[in-house]
mmCIF file of C-alpha atoms and ligand atoms in Angstrom:
data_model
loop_
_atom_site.group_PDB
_atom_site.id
_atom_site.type_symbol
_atom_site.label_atom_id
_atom_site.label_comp_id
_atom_site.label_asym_id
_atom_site.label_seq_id
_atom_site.Cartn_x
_atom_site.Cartn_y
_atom_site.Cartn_z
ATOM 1 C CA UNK A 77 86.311 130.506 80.685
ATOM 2 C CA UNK A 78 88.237 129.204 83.608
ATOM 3 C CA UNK A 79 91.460 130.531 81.833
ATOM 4 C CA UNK A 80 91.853 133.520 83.650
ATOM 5 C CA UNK A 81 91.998 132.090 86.977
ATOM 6 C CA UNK A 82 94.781 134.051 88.153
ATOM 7 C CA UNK A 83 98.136 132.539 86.222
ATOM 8 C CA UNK A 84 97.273 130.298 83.543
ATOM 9 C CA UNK A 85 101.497 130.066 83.292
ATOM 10 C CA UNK A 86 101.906 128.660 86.529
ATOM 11 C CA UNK A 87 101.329 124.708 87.261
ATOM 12 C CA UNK A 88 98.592 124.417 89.948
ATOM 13 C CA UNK A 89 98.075 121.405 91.920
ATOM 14 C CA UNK A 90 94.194 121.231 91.940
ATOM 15 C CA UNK A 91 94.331 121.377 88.172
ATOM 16 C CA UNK A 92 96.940 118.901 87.809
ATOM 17 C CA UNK A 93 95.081 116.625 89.934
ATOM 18 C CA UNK A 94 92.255 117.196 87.930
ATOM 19 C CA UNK A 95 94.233 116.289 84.704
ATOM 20 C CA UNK A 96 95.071 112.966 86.236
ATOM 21 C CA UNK A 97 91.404 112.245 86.779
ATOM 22 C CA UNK A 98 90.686 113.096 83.342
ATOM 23 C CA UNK A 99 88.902 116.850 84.062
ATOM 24 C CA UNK A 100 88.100 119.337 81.931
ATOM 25 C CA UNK A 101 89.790 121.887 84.412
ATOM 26 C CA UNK A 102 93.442 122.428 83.348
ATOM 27 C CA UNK A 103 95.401 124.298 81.433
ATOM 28 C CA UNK A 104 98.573 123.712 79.184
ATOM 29 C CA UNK A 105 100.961 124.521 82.002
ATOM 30 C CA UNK A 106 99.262 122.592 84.125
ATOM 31 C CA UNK A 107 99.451 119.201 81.979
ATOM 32 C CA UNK A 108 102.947 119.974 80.555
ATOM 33 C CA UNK A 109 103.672 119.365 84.845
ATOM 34 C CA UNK A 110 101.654 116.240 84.639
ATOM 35 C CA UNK A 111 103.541 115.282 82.336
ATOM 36 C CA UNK A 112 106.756 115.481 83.703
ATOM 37 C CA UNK A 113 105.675 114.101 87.114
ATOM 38 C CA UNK A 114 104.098 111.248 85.198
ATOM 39 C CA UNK A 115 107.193 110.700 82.757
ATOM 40 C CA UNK A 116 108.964 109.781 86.674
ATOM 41 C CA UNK A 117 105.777 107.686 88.189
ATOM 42 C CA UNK A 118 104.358 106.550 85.295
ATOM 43 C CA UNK A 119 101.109 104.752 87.592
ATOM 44 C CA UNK A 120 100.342 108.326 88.599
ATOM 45 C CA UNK A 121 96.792 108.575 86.752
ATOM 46 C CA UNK A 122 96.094 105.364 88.316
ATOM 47 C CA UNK A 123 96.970 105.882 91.563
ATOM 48 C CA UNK A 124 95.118 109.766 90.813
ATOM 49 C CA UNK A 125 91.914 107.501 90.324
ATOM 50 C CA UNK A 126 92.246 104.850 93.172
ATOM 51 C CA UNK A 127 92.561 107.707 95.272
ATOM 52 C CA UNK A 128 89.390 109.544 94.240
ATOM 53 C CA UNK A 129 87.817 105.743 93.872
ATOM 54 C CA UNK A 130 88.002 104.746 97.893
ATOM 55 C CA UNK A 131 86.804 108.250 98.444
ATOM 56 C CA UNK A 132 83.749 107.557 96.371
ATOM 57 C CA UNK A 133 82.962 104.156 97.934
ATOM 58 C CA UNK A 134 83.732 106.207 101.424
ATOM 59 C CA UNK A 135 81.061 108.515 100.703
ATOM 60 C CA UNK A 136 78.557 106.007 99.426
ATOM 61 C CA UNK A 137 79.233 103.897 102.231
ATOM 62 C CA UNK A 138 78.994 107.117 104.745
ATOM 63 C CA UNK A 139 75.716 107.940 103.424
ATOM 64 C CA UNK A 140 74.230 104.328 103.979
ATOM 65 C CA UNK A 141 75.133 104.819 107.077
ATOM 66 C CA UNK A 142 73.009 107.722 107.765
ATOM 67 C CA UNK A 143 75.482 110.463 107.195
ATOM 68 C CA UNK A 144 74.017 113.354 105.351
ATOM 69 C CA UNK A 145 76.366 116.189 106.159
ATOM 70 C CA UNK A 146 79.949 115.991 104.616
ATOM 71 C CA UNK A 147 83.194 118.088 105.378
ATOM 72 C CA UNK A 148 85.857 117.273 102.588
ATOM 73 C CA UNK A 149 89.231 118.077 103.359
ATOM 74 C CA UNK A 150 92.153 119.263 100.567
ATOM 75 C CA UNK A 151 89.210 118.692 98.524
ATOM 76 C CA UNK A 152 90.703 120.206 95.145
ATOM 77 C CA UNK A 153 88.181 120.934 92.753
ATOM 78 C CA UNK A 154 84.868 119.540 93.079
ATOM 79 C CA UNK A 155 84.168 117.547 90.025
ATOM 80 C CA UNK A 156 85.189 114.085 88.595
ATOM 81 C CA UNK A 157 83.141 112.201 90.851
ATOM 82 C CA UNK A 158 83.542 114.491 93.988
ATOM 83 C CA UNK A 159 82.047 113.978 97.292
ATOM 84 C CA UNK A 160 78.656 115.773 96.599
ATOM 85 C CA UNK A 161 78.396 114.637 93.207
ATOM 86 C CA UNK A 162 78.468 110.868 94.860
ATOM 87 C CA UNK A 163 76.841 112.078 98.248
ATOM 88 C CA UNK A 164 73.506 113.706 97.053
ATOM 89 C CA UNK A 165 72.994 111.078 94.098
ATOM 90 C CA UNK A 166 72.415 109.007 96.608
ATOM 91 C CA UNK A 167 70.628 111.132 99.123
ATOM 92 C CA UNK A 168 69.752 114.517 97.807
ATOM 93 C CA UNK A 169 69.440 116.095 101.515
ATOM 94 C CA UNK A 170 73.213 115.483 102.036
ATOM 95 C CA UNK A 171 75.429 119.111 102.607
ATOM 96 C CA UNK A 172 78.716 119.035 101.385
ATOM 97 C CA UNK A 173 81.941 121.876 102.893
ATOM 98 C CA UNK A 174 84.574 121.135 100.776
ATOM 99 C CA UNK A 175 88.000 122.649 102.284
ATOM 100 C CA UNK A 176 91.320 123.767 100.560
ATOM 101 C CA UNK A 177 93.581 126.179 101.464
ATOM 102 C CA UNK A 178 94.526 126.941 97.646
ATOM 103 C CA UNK A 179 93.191 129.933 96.520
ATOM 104 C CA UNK A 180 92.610 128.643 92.893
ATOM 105 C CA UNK A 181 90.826 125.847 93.342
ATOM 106 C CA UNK A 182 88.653 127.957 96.080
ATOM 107 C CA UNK A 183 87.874 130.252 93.255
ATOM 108 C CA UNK A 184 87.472 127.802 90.217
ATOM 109 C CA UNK A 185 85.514 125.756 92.975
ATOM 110 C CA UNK A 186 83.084 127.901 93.988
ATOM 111 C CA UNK A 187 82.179 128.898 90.805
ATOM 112 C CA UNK A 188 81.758 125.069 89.656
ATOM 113 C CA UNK A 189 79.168 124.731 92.842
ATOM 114 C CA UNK A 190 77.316 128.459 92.457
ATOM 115 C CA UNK A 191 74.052 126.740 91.565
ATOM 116 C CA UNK A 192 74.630 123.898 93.689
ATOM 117 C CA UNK A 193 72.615 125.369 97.395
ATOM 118 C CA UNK A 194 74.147 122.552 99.591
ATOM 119 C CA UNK A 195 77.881 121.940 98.778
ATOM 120 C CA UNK A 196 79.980 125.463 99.269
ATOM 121 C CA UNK A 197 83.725 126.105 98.936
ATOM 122 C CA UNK A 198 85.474 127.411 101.584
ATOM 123 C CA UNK A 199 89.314 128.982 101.612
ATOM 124 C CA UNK A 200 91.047 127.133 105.170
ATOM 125 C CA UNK A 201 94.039 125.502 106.462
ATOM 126 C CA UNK A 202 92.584 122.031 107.549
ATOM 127 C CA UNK A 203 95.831 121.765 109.740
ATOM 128 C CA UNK A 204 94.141 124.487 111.760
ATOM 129 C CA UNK A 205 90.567 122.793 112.807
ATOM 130 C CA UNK A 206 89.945 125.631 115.645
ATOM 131 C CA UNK A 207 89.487 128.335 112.639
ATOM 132 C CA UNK A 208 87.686 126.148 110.060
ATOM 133 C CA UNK A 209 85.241 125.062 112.667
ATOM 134 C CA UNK A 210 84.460 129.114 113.395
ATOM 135 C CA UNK A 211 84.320 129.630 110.033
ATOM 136 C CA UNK A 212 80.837 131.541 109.248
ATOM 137 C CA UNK A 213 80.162 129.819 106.073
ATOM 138 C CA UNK A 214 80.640 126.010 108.196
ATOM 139 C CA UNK A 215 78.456 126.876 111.024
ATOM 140 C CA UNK A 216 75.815 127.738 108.443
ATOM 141 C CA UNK A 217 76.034 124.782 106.349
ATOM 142 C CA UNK A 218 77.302 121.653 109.183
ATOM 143 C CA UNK A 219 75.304 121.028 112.339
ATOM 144 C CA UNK A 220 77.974 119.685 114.694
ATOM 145 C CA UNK A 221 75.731 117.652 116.914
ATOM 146 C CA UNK A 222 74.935 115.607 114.628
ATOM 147 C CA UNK A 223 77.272 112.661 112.901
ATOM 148 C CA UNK A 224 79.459 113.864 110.187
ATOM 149 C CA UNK A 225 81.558 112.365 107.300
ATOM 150 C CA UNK A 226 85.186 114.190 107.352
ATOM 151 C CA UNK A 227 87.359 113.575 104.107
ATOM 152 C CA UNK A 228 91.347 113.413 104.226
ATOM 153 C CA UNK A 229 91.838 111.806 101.016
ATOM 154 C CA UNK A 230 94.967 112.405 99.393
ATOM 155 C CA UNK A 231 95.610 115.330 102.178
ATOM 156 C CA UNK A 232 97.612 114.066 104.908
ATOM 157 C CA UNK A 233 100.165 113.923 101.901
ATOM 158 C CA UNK A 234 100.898 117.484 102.659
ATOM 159 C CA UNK A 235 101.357 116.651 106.546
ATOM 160 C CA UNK A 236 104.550 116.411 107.886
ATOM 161 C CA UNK A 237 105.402 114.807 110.837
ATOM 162 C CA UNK A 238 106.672 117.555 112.502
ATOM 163 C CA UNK A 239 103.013 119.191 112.012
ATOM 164 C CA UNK A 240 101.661 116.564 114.721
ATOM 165 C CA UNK A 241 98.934 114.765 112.580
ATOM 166 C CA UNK A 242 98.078 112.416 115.204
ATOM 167 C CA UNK A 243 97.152 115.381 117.221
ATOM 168 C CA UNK A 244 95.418 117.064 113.916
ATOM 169 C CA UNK A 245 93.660 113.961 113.847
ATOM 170 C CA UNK A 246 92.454 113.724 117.367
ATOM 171 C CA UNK A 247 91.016 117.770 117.082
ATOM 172 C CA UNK A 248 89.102 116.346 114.296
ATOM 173 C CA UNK A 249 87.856 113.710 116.013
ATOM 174 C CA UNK A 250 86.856 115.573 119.420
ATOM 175 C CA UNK A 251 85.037 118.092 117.174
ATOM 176 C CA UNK A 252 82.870 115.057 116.001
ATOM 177 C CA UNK A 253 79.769 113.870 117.565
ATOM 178 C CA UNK A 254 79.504 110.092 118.179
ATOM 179 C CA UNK A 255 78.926 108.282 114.905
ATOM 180 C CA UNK A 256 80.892 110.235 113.030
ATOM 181 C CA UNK A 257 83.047 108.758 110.087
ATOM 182 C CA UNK A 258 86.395 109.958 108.968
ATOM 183 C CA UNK A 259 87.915 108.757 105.567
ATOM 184 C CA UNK A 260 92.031 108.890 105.216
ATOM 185 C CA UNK A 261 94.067 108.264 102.512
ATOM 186 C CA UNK A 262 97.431 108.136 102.120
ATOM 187 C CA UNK A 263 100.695 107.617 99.666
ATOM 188 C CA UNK A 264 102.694 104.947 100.317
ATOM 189 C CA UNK A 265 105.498 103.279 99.136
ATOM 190 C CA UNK A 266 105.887 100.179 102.055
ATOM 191 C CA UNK A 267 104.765 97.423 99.776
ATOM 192 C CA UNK A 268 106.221 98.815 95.846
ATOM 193 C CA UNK A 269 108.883 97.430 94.685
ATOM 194 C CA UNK A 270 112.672 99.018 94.615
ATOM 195 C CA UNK A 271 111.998 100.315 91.284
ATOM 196 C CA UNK A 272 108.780 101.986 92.076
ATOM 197 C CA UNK A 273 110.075 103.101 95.442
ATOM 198 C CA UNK A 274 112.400 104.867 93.727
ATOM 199 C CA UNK A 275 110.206 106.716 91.117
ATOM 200 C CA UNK A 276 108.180 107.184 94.226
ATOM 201 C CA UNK A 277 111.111 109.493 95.371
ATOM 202 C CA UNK A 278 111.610 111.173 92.001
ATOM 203 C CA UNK A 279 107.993 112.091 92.178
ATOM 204 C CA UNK A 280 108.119 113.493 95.246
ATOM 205 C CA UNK A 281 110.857 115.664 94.082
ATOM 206 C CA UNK A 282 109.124 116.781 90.592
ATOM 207 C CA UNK A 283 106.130 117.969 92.880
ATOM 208 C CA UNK A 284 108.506 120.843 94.259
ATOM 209 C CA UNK A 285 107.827 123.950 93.313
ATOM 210 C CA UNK A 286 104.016 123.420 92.720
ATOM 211 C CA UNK A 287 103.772 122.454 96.076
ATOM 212 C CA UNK A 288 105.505 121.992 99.528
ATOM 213 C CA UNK A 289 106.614 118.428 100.347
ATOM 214 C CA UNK A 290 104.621 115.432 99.974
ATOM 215 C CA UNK A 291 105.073 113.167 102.849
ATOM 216 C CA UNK A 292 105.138 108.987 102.376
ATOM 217 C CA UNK A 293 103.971 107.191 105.485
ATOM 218 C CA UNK A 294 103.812 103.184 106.474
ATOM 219 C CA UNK A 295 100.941 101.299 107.597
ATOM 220 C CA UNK A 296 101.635 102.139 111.409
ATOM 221 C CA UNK A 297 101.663 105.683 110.282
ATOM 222 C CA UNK A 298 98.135 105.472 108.975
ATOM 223 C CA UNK A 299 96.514 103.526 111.801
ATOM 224 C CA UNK A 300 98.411 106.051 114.348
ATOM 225 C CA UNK A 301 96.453 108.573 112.237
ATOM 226 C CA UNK A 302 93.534 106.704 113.540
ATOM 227 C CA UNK A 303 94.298 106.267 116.943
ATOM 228 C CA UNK A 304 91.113 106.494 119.337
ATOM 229 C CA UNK A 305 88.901 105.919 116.403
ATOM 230 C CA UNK A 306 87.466 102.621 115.517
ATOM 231 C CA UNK A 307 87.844 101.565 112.200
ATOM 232 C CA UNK A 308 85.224 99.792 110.129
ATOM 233 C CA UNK A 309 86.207 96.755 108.298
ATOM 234 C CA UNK A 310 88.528 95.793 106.366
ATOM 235 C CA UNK A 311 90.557 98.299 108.593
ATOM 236 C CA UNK A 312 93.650 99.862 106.765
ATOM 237 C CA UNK A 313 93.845 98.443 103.387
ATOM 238 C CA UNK A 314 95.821 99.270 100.250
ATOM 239 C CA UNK A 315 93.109 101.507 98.219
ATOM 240 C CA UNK A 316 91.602 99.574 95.423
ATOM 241 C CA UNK A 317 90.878 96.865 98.150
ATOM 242 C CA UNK A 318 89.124 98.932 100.387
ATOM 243 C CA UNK A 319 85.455 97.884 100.026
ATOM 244 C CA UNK A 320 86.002 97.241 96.365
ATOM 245 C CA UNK A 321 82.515 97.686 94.178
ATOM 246 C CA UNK A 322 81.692 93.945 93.282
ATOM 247 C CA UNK A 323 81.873 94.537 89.820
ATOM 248 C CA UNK A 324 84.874 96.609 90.028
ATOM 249 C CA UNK A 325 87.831 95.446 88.591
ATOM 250 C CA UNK A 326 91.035 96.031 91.033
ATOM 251 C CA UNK A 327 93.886 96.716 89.065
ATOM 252 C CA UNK A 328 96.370 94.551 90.380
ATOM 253 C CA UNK A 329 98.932 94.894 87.399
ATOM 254 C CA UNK A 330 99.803 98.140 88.222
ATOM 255 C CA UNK A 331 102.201 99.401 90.361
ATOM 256 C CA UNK A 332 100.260 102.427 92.013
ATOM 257 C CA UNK A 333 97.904 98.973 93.705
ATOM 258 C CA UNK A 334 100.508 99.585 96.220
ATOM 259 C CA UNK A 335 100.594 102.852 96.660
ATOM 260 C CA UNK A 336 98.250 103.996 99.145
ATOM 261 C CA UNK A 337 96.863 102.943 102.046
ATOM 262 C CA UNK A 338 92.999 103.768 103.035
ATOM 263 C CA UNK A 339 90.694 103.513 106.280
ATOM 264 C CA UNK A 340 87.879 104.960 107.444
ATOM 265 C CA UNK A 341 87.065 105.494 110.875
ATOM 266 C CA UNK A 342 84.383 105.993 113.276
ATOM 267 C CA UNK A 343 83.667 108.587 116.449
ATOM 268 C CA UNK A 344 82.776 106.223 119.612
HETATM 269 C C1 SAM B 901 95.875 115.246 95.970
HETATM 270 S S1 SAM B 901 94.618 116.451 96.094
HETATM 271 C C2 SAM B 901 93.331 115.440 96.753
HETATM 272 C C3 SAM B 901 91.962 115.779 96.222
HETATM 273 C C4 SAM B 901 90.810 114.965 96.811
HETATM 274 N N1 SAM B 901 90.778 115.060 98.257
HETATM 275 C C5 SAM B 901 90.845 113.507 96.432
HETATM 276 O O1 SAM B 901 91.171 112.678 97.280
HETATM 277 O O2 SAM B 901 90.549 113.162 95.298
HETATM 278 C C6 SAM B 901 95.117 117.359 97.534
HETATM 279 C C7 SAM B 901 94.441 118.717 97.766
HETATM 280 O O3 SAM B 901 94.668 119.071 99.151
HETATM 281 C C8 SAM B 901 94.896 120.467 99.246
HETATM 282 N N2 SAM B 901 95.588 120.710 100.521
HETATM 283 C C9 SAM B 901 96.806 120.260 100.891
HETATM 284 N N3 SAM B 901 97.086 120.642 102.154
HETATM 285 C C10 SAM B 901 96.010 121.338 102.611
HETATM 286 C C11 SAM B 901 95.697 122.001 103.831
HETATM 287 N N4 SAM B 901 96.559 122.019 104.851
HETATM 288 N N5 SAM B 901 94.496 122.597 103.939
HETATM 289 C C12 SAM B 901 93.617 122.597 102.919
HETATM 290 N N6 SAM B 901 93.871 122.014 101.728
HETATM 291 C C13 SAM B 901 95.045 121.377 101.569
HETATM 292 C C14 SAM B 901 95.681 120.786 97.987
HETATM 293 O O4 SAM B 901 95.587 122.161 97.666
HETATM 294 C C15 SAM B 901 95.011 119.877 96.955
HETATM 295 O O5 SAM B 901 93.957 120.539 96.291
#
């Protein structure tokens, strides 16, 4: 039983996440937060699922494009439609490293994946790509010559400005080899509404004390994320319409539509 993953008392963002995408991997403490965060953003399921939606059409579309090897960064847990779950249903070669720097969902993680022999867990700082990169357990598994899919969804969040993600992004990107692909999402509150902006805010101020600071950017802060990459069509685009499935209904009622932007980019 996952309950004794260090303190069931204490609200942990992996497992909240989770809750939002309707796991089975939380606890009481853990949705009691949900629930406050969601009682001040009430699209926050929604935009939970958009989020892990683009990432899923990312991956699919990564691994029609060849890609078989996947590093997933701020991955929380790995379930509910996670990048190897998508990656090797469609091409059972394909190695998955997911990446979070959050002890508990490392743990909980790794024990989800045990019998899985190519997706591993690893504990790392993605904001430090010089360590990951040497990490024993990512040299075993990812064959940097050849292309790679990199996933920031819903992890540049947690980057501040004054971290220098543009220069994050471009050691990611010279650690690539040509053909690479790299996924980003991020929140967003250009296009919302005054109302929604401001439960935007209030949101961003529940989150405190589970985590750090979440950090809202604009459109010209996403494609300066991409800088030096080229992105693939439709370029930046609010989530749901990134490469929406055909059959896929995009919800355009809802106010978290406009919450995120999405791209994915490729090594030249
Ligand atoms: C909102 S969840 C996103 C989960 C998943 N990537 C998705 O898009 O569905 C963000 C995750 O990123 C992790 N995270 C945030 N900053 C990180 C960092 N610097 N290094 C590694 N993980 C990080 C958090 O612990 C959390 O599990």
């Amino acid at each position: 039983m996952f309950a004794t993953e260090l303190d069931p008392q204490t609200p942990n963002i992996a497992r909240i996440y989770d809750y939002y995408l309707g796991g089975a991997f939380n606890l009481p403490a853990d949705r009691e937060r949900a629930a406050r965060i969601g009682s001040v953003l009430p699209g926050m399921e929604m935009l939970a699922r958009l989020n892990r939606g683009f990432l899923r059409r990312a991956v699919a579309f990564m691994v029609d494009e060849g890609i078989t090897q996947f590093l997933d960064l701020g991955s929380g847990l790995p379930t509910a439609g996670n990048t190897h779950e998508v990656a090797q249903a469609r091409d059972p070669r394909a190695k998955v490293v997911y990446v979070d720097y959050e002890p508990v969902a490392v743990a909980l993680g790794r024990r989800i994946l045990r019998d899985n022999p190519r997706a591993v867990m690893v504990e790392a700082d993605a904001r430090r790509p010089d360590d990951l990169f040497a990490h024993p357990e990512v040299r075993e598994v990812l064959d940097l010559d050849r292309p790679l899919g990199v996933l920031m969804t819903g992890v540049m969040v947690f980057v501040g400005d004054h971290e220098d993600p543009v220069g994050l992004m471009k050691a990611y990107r010279d650690a690539c080899a040509p053909g690479s692909l790299i996924a980003l999402s991020q929140l967003s509150d250009e296009q919302a509404d005054a109302a929604t902006k401001a439960q935007v805010h209030a949101m961003v101020e529940a989150y405190k004390g589970v985590i750090e600071q979440l950090y809202v950017r604009d459109r010209a802060g996403v494609e300066a994320l991409f800088e030096g990459l080229t992105l693939v069509e439709p370029g930046v685009a609010l989530m749901p319409e990134w490469r929406p499935r055909e059959d896929a209904e995009i919800p355009t009622g809802s106010p978290a539509h406009h919450l995120g932007y999405a791209a994915v980019g490729r090594v030249d």
